[in-house]
Short mmCIF file of C-alpha atoms in Angstrom, two decimals:
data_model
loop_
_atom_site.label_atom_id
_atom_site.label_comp_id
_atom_site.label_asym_id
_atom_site.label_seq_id
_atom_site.Cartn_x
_atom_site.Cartn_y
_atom_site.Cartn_z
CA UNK A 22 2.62 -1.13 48.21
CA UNK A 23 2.39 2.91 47.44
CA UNK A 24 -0.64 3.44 45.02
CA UNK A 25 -2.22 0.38 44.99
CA UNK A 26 -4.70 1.29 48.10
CA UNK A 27 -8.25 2.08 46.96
CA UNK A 28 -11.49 0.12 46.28
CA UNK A 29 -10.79 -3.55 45.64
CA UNK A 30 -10.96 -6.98 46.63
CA UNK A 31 -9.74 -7.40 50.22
CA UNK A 32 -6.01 -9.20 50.33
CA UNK A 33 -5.36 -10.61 53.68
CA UNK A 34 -2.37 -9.13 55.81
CA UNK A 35 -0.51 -10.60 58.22
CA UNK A 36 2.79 -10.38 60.66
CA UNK A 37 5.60 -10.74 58.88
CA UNK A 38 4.27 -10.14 55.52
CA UNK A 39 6.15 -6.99 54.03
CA UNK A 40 3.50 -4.97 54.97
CA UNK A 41 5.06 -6.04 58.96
CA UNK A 42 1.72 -4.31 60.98
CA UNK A 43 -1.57 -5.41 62.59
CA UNK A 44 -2.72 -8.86 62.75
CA UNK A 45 -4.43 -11.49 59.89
CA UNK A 46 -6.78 -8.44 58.60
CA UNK A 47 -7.71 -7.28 55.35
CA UNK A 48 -6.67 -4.37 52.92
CA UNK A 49 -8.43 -2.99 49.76
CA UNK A 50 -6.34 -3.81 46.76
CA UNK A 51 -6.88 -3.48 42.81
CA UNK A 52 -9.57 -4.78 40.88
CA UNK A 53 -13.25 -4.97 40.89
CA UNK A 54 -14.50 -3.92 44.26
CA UNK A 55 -15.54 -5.74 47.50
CA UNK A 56 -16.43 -4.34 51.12
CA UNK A 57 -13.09 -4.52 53.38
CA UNK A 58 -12.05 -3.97 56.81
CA UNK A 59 -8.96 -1.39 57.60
CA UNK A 60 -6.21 -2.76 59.51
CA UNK A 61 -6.52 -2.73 63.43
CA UNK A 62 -3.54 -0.81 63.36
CA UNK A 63 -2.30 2.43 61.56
CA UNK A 64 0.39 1.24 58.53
CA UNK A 65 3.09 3.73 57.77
CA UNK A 66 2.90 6.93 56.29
CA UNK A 67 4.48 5.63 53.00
CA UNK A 68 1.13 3.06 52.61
CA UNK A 69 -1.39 5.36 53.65
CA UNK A 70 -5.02 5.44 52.50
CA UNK A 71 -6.57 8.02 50.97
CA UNK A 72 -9.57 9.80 53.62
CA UNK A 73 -12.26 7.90 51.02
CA UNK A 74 -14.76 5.51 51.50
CA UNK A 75 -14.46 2.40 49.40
CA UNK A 76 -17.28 1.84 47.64
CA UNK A 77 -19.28 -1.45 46.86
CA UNK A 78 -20.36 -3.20 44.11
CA UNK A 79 -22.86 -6.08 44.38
CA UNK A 80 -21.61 -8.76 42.03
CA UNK A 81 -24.49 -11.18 40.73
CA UNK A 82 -23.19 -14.81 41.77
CA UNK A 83 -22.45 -17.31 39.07
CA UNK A 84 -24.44 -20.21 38.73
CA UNK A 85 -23.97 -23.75 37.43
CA UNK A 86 -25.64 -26.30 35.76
CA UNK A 87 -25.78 -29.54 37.41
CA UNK A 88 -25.59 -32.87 35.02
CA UNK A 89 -28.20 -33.12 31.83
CA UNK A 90 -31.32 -32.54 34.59
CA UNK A 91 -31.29 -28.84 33.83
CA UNK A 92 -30.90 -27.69 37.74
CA UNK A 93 -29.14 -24.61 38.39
CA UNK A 94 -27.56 -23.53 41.51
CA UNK A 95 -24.94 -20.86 42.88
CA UNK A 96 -21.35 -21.74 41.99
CA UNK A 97 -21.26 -21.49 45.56
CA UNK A 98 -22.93 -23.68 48.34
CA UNK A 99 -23.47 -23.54 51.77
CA UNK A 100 -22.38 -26.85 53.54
CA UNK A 101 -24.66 -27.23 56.37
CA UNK A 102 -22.86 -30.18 58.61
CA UNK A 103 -21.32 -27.87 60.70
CA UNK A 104 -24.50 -25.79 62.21
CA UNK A 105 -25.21 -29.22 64.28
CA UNK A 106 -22.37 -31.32 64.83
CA UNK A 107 -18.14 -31.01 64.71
CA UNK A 108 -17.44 -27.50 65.17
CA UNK A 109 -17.64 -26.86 68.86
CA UNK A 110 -21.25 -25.99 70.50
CA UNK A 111 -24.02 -25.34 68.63
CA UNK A 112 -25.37 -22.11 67.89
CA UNK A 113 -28.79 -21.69 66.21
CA UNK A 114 -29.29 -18.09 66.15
CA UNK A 115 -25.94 -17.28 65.32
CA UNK A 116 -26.51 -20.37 62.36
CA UNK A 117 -29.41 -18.78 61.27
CA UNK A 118 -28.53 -15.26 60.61
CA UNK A 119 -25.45 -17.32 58.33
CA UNK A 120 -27.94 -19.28 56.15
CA UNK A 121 -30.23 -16.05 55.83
CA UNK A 122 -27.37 -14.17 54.98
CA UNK A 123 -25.83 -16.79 52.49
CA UNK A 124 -29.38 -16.31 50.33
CA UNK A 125 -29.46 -12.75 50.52
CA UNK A 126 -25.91 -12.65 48.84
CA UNK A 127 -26.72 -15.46 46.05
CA UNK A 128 -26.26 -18.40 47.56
CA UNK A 129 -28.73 -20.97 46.75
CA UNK A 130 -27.82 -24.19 46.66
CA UNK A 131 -27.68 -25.26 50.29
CA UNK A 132 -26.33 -29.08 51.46
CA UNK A 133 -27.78 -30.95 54.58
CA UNK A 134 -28.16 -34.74 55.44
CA UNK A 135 -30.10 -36.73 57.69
CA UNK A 136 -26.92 -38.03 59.68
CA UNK A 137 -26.13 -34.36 60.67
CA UNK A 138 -27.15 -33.78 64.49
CA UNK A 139 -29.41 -36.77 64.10
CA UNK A 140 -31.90 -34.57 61.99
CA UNK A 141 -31.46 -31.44 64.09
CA UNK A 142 -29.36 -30.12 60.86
CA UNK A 143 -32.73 -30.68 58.36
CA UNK A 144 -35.37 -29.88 61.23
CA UNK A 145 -33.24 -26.21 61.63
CA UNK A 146 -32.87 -25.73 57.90
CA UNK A 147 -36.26 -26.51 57.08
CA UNK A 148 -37.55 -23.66 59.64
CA UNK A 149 -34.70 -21.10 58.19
CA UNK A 150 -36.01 -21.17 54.91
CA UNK A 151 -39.27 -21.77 54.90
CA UNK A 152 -40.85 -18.13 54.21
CA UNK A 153 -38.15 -18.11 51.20
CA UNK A 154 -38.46 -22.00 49.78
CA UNK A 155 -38.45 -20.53 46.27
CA UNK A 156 -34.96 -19.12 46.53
CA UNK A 157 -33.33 -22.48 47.27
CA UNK A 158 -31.94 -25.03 45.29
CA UNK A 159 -31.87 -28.03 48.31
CA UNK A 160 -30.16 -30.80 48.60
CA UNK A 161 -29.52 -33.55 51.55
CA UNK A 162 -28.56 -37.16 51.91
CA UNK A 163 -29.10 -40.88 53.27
CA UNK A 164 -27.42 -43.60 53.68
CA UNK A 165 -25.63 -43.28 56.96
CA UNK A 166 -26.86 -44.68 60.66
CA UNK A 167 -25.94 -43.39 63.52
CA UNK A 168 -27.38 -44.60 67.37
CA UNK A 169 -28.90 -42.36 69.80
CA UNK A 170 -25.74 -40.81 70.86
CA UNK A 171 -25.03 -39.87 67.52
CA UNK A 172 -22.07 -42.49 66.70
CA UNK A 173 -21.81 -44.28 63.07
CA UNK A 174 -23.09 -47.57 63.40
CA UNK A 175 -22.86 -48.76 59.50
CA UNK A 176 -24.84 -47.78 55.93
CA UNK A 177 -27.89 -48.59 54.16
CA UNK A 178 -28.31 -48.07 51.06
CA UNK A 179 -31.11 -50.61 50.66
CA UNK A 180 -34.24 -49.47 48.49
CA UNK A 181 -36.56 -50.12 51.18
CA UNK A 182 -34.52 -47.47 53.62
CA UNK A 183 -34.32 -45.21 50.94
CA UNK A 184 -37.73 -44.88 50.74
CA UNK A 185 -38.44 -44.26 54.47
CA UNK A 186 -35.30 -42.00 55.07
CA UNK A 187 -36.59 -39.86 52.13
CA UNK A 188 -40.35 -39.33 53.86
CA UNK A 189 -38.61 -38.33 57.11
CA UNK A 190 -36.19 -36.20 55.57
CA UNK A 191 -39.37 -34.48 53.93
CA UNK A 192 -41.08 -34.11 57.51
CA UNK A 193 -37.88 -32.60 59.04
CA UNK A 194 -37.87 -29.87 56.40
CA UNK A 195 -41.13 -29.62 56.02
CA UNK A 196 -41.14 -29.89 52.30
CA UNK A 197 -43.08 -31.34 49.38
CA UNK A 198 -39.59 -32.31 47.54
CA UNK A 199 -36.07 -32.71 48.02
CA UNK A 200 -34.11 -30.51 44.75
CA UNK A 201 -31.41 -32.87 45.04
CA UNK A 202 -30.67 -36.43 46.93
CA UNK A 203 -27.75 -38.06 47.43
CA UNK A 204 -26.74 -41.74 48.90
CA UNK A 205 -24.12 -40.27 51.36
CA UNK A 206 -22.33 -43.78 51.43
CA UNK A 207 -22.30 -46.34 49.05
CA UNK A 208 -23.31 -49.36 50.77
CA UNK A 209 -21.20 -52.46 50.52
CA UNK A 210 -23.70 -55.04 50.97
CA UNK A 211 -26.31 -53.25 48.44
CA UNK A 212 -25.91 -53.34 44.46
CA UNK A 213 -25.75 -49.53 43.59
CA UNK A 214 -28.13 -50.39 40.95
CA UNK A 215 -30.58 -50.94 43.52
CA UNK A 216 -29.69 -47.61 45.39
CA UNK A 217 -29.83 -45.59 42.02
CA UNK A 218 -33.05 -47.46 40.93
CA UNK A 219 -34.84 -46.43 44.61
CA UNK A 220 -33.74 -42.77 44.25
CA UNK A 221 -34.72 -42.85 40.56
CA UNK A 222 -38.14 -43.73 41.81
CA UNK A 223 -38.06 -41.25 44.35
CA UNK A 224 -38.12 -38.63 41.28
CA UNK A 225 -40.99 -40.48 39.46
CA UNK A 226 -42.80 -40.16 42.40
CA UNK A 227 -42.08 -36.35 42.67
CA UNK A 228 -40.49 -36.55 45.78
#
């Protein structure tokens, strides 16, 4: 597309897209700017870009206001799940440079649960982001059992359990409160007013 190269968002480009060079890859494009990658390959003369750097601009990330409790996070969360379980083998250092890098661009509102690697995924995050607690709005969940091999064996959402899964989730990330707690399943065999009322008491107790 003749003029439109220069700094911009990226667009992604493909094989047999009209463009018809280089793999899935990305190409500046109008608008506001964002760091991009030229294509592996040259493109024809007719779309070349002009010999200039593209330049950056940071963009301050949005943020959002979470029910009538005032807490604010990044219209964009990091989903932890997927550092310790379902996505092939694990890879901490490669995980950690992710979550580090997902608070240095504005993310703060970061997701984990106690089902996820059977605590690996708090017992990780907790050690990522300790020197920078302050940054991060934190959230993580109970409710789910798993057995030592890490299969789902049924739910609790039980006040008593919510009680102790909330002071182990606290040891695992080695903080004084949780930002934000879910019940990860609603449990059949539990009134929900019971499993609200625990994890309202949770908050009284500053947990």
């Amino acid at each position: 597309r003749p003029g439109r190269y220069g700094p911009g968002p990226c667009e992604a480009v493909a094989r047999g897209t009209p463009f018809g060079w280089g793999r899935a890859d990305t190409v500046p494009s109008g608008g506001d700017t964002a760091p991009c990658r030229m294509p592996i390959r040259s493109p024809p003369a007719r779309h070349a870009f002009a010999a200039t750097a593209v330049r950056r601009t940071i963009v301050a990330m949005k943020q959002r206001t979470l029910g009538a409790s005032g807490l604010r996070v990044s219209a964009v969360g990091l989903g932890c799940m997927g550092i310790s379980q379902a996505y092939g083998v694990r890879d901490d250092a490669e995980s950690r440079l992710t979550v580090l890098r997902a608070l240095d661009i504005g993310v703060t509102f970061l997701d984990t649960a106690d089902a996820y690697g059977g605590g690996h995924n708090e017992t990780f995050l907790g050690g990522v982001i300790r020197d920078r607690r302050a940054e991060v709005v934190l959230a993580t969940k109970f409710g789910i059992l798993r057995d030592g091999e890490g299969n789902i064996t049924g739910v609790n959402g039980s006040a008593e359990y919510a009680r102790r899964a909330c002071d182990a989730s606290l040891q695992r990330l080695g903080v004084d409160v949780i930002d934000l707690y879910y019940l990860h399943r609603v449990d059949p065999q539990v009134p929900i007013e019971e499993s609200v009322g625990a994890m309202a008491d949770l908050v009284r107790a500053g947990k």
